Backbone as JSON, one array per atom type, in Angstrom:
{
  "sequence": "XXXXXXXXXXXXXXXXXXXXXXXXXXXXXXXXXXXXXXXXXXXXXXXXXXXXXXXXXXXXXXXXXXXXXXXXXXXXXXXXXXXXXXXXXXXXXXXXXXXXXXXXXXXXXXXXXXXXXXXXXX",
  "N": [[0.81, -1.22, 0.0], [2.05, 1.19, 0.5], [4.72, 2.87, -0.99], [8.11, 3.71, -1.52], [10.12, 5.64, -3.59], [13.23, 6.25, -4.86], [15.35, 8.67, -6.49], [17.8, 10.29, -8.61], [20.43, 9.61, -8.09], [23.86, 8.9, -9.07], [26.96, 9.3, -10.92], [29.61, 11.26, -9.75], [32.21, 13.71, -9.56], [34.88, 14.03, -7.11], [34.28, 16.57, -4.72], [32.1, 17.52, -6.02], [28.48, 17.88, -6.48], [25.29, 16.44, -5.7], [21.77, 15.83, -5.87], [19.46, 13.91, -4.32], [16.25, 12.36, -4.43], [13.19, 11.34, -2.84], [10.09, 9.93, -3.12], [7.05, 9.28, -1.57], [4.25, 7.14, -1.89], [0.81, 6.02, -1.92], [-1.7, 4.78, 0.39], [-1.59, 7.02, 2.37], [-1.79, 8.53, 5.47], [-0.42, 10.05, 7.45], [2.91, 11.14, 7.44], [5.36, 10.72, 9.62], [8.09, 10.94, 9.84], [10.88, 11.27, 7.66], [13.78, 10.05, 6.01], [17.28, 9.49, 5.23], [19.44, 6.79, 4.65], [22.55, 5.05, 4.21], [24.57, 2.6, 2.54], [27.65, 1.26, 2.16], [29.86, -0.88, 0.23], [30.64, -3.8, 2.01], [30.15, -2.66, 4.47], [28.1, -1.67, 7.3], [24.67, -0.58, 7.13], [24.08, 2.84, 7.53], [22.95, 5.75, 9.3], [22.22, 8.75, 7.58], [20.76, 11.23, 7.37], [17.84, 12.66, 8.89], [14.43, 13.84, 8.96], [11.71, 15.31, 10.57], [8.13, 15.87, 10.32], [7.54, 18.22, 11.62], [9.82, 19.67, 11.31], [12.27, 19.18, 12.53], [15.65, 18.17, 12.29], [18.29, 15.8, 11.74], [21.67, 14.83, 11.56], [24.29, 12.68, 10.44], [27.57, 12.71, 11.84], [29.59, 12.62, 9.93], [28.61, 13.89, 7.69], [27.73, 16.39, 8.32], [27.39, 19.82, 7.7], [27.88, 19.5, 5.02], [25.8, 18.08, 3.77], [22.29, 18.52, 3.2], [19.07, 18.02, 4.36], [15.69, 18.09, 3.3], [12.12, 18.62, 3.17], [9.14, 18.26, 1.26], [6.14, 18.45, 2.21], [3.6, 18.48, 1.06], [3.94, 17.04, -1.25], [4.75, 14.64, -0.33], [7.49, 14.08, -0.23], [11.0, 13.77, 0.16], [14.21, 15.29, 0.19], [17.71, 15.14, -0.43], [20.35, 17.13, -0.41], [23.55, 17.0, -1.5], [26.68, 18.14, -1.02], [30.14, 18.97, -1.7], [31.16, 16.38, -2.13], [32.8, 13.33, -1.3], [35.03, 10.53, -1.86], [34.48, 8.7, 0.12], [31.79, 8.94, 0.47], [30.58, 7.32, -1.33], [28.09, 5.03, -1.95], [25.09, 3.01, -1.66], [22.17, 4.76, -1.42], [19.46, 4.88, 0.71], [16.04, 5.54, 1.05], [13.94, 6.27, 3.81], [10.96, 5.98, 5.75], [8.57, 6.78, 8.25], [5.31, 5.93, 8.66], [1.8, 6.47, 8.93], [-1.0, 4.83, 7.8], [-4.09, 5.4, 5.97], [-7.02, 4.51, 7.72], [-5.83, 3.27, 9.83], [-5.35, 3.89, 13.08], [-3.86, 3.37, 15.28], [-1.32, 2.47, 14.84], [1.96, 2.7, 13.38], [4.17, 2.32, 10.58], [7.35, 1.33, 9.28], [9.03, 2.08, 6.32], [11.01, 1.28, 3.45], [12.9, 2.41, 0.65], [14.11, 1.2, -2.58], [16.67, 1.99, -3.04], [19.3, 4.12, -4.29], [22.12, 4.48, -6.3], [25.06, 6.18, -5.46], [28.01, 7.35, -6.66], [31.21, 8.47, -6.11], [33.87, 9.57, -7.78], [36.94, 10.19, -9.5]],
  "CA": [[0.0, 0.0, 0.0], [2.95, 2.33, 0.54], [5.95, 2.65, -1.72], [9.08, 4.79, -1.58], [10.91, 5.56, -4.81], [14.34, 7.19, -4.88], [15.88, 9.06, -7.79], [18.8, 11.34, -8.58], [21.78, 9.12, -7.89], [24.7, 8.87, -10.24], [28.4, 9.45, -10.78], [30.04, 12.64, -9.57], [33.62, 13.85, -9.19], [35.11, 14.57, -5.77], [34.0, 17.99, -4.61], [30.87, 17.84, -6.72], [27.21, 17.86, -5.77], [24.14, 15.69, -6.2], [20.54, 15.92, -5.1], [18.62, 12.73, -4.44], [14.87, 12.59, -4.04], [12.41, 10.17, -2.48], [8.67, 10.21, -3.09], [6.2, 8.25, -0.99], [2.92, 7.07, -2.47], [-0.06, 5.01, -1.34], [-2.76, 5.23, 1.29], [-0.85, 7.69, 3.43], [-2.47, 9.49, 6.31], [0.57, 10.93, 8.01], [4.31, 10.75, 7.45], [5.93, 11.32, 10.82], [9.5, 11.24, 9.62], [11.52, 10.71, 6.48], [15.21, 10.19, 6.14], [18.19, 8.81, 4.32], [20.5, 5.94, 5.13], [23.41, 4.61, 3.12], [25.34, 1.4, 2.78], [28.79, 1.06, 1.28], [30.26, -2.29, 0.17], [31.33, -4.33, 3.17], [29.86, -1.88, 5.67], [26.73, -1.67, 7.78], [23.86, 0.56, 6.77], [24.22, 3.89, 8.53], [22.12, 6.94, 9.19], [22.77, 9.94, 6.96], [20.0, 12.38, 7.83], [16.41, 12.46, 9.07], [13.63, 15.04, 9.12], [10.34, 15.13, 10.98], [7.18, 16.78, 9.7], [7.62, 19.49, 12.32], [10.99, 20.4, 10.87], [13.5, 18.78, 13.19], [16.57, 17.42, 11.44], [19.42, 15.16, 12.4], [22.68, 14.44, 10.58], [25.48, 11.97, 10.86], [28.72, 13.6, 11.97], [30.4, 12.58, 8.73], [28.03, 14.69, 6.61], [27.33, 17.7, 8.82], [28.0, 20.93, 6.99], [27.96, 19.21, 3.6], [24.52, 17.59, 3.29], [21.11, 19.18, 3.72], [17.83, 17.3, 4.13], [14.51, 18.94, 3.27], [10.89, 17.91, 2.85], [7.97, 18.89, 0.69], [5.09, 17.63, 2.78], [2.48, 18.4, 0.13], [4.27, 16.04, -2.26], [5.25, 13.44, 0.35], [8.81, 13.91, -0.81], [12.16, 14.22, 0.92], [15.37, 15.52, -0.64], [19.02, 15.23, 0.21], [21.33, 17.88, -1.19], [24.87, 16.55, -1.11], [27.74, 19.0, -1.53], [31.52, 18.61, -1.33], [31.17, 14.92, -2.04], [34.08, 12.65, -1.19], [34.97, 9.12, -2.22], [33.9, 7.99, 1.25], [30.34, 9.04, 0.38], [30.1, 6.33, -2.28], [27.22, 4.06, -1.29], [23.69, 3.0, -2.04], [21.42, 5.61, -0.51], [18.11, 4.36, 0.9], [15.03, 6.39, 1.68], [13.22, 5.66, 4.93], [9.84, 6.79, 6.22], [7.65, 6.26, 9.27], [4.05, 6.32, 8.05], [0.51, 5.95, 9.34], [-1.88, 4.71, 6.65], [-5.53, 5.58, 6.15], [-7.72, 3.39, 8.34], [-5.08, 2.78, 10.97], [-5.19, 4.98, 14.04], [-3.08, 2.94, 16.43], [-0.02, 1.93, 14.48], [2.77, 3.23, 12.3], [5.05, 1.35, 9.96], [8.56, 1.85, 8.67], [9.18, 1.66, 4.94], [12.29, 1.53, 2.81], [12.99, 2.38, -0.8], [15.02, 0.22, -3.15], [18.01, 2.54, -3.02], [19.87, 4.73, -5.48], [23.58, 4.43, -6.21], [25.85, 7.4, -5.56], [29.42, 7.01, -6.8], [32.08, 9.64, -6.15], [35.12, 9.1, -8.34], [37.56, 11.0, -10.53]],
  "C": [[0.84, 1.26, 0.0], [4.24, 1.95, -0.17], [6.81, 3.9, -1.68], [9.95, 4.59, -2.8], [11.96, 6.66, -4.79], [14.75, 7.51, -6.32], [16.99, 10.09, -7.58], [20.22, 10.88, -8.34], [22.56, 9.13, -9.19], [26.17, 8.99, -9.9], [28.77, 10.92, -10.71], [31.5, 12.67, -9.17], [33.76, 14.34, -7.75], [34.96, 16.09, -5.75], [32.71, 18.42, -5.28], [29.64, 17.7, -5.85], [26.19, 16.99, -6.48], [22.95, 15.96, -5.3], [19.72, 14.68, -5.37], [17.25, 13.03, -3.87], [14.21, 11.27, -3.69], [10.95, 10.58, -2.36], [7.91, 9.02, -2.53], [4.81, 8.3, -1.62], [2.13, 5.93, -1.82], [-1.11, 5.62, -0.44], [-2.15, 5.85, 2.54], [-1.75, 8.67, 4.16], [-1.49, 10.53, 6.85], [1.96, 10.32, 7.85], [4.97, 11.47, 8.62], [7.38, 11.72, 10.63], [9.94, 10.62, 8.3], [13.02, 10.93, 6.63], [15.97, 9.4, 5.1], [19.2, 8.0, 5.11], [21.37, 5.56, 3.93], [24.17, 3.37, 3.54], [26.42, 1.26, 1.71], [29.17, -0.42, 1.27], [31.05, -2.71, 1.41], [31.07, -3.61, 4.47], [28.38, -2.0, 6.05], [25.98, -0.45, 7.25], [23.91, 1.59, 7.9], [23.3, 5.06, 8.25], [22.89, 8.06, 8.49], [22.08, 11.18, 7.5], [18.53, 12.02, 7.96], [15.72, 13.8, 9.26], [12.22, 14.67, 9.54], [9.44, 16.12, 10.26], [7.24, 18.16, 10.33], [8.86, 20.3, 11.97], [12.3, 20.05, 11.56], [14.35, 17.94, 12.26], [17.7, 16.85, 12.27], [20.37, 14.66, 11.32], [23.76, 13.6, 11.22], [26.66, 12.94, 10.91], [29.53, 13.69, 10.68], [29.87, 13.46, 7.61], [27.61, 16.08, 7.06], [28.12, 18.8, 8.11], [28.1, 20.73, 5.5], [26.61, 18.8, 3.0], [23.38, 18.37, 3.94], [19.87, 18.36, 3.36], [16.67, 18.29, 4.17], [13.31, 18.12, 2.84], [9.89, 18.83, 2.18], [6.79, 18.04, 1.13], [3.88, 17.47, 1.86], [2.68, 17.32, -0.93], [4.75, 14.73, -1.66], [6.65, 13.07, -0.14], [9.88, 14.46, 0.12], [13.34, 14.31, -0.04], [16.63, 15.49, 0.21], [19.97, 15.92, -0.75], [22.7, 17.55, -0.65], [25.92, 17.4, -1.81], [29.1, 18.51, -1.04], [31.66, 17.11, -1.17], [32.59, 14.37, -2.07], [33.91, 11.19, -1.59], [34.32, 8.28, -1.12], [32.38, 8.04, 1.25], [29.75, 8.03, -0.6], [29.32, 5.24, -1.55], [25.89, 4.0, -2.02], [22.92, 3.78, -0.98], [19.96, 5.15, -0.49], [17.22, 5.38, 1.59], [14.29, 5.6, 2.74], [12.09, 6.58, 5.36], [9.04, 6.04, 7.27], [6.28, 6.82, 8.94], [2.87, 5.69, 8.77], [-0.41, 5.97, 8.13], [-3.32, 5.07, 6.99], [-6.15, 4.33, 6.74], [-7.02, 2.8, 9.53], [-4.77, 3.94, 11.91], [-4.27, 4.63, 15.2], [-1.71, 2.37, 16.08], [0.66, 2.75, 13.38], [3.68, 2.13, 11.78], [6.25, 2.05, 9.34], [8.74, 1.24, 7.29], [10.55, 2.06, 4.41], [12.15, 1.53, 1.3], [13.99, 1.35, -1.26], [16.46, 0.7, -3.2], [18.42, 3.14, -4.36], [21.38, 4.85, -5.28], [24.18, 5.82, -6.38], [27.32, 6.99, -5.59], [30.22, 8.29, -6.96], [33.46, 9.17, -6.59], [35.62, 10.07, -9.4], [37.96, 10.16, -11.73]]
}
């Protein structure tokens, strides 16, 4: 009933920028939070940034000052603007959302997108 679709990944040179997007669709009543995680080869999935509907944001120390998360609540979409990209940022970036669906007043569910590849290389 709910699907998250990421877009905007690709290849970029060190020091460059990319903007990835994630759109949620389905029988959505409320999205309490949306965020981004990433997973590099041989490493655990890690938090990149999160944003609540009220506007609170949180960033991993490794991306503070370089990445910016933002939301368009009317479009059920979250963005991640990535600047000053480094080779260490190379990973599959996954969208995450905590959502309450229509017809459910007592539960929320966590959803994940399929991921979008970001490669930083010269």
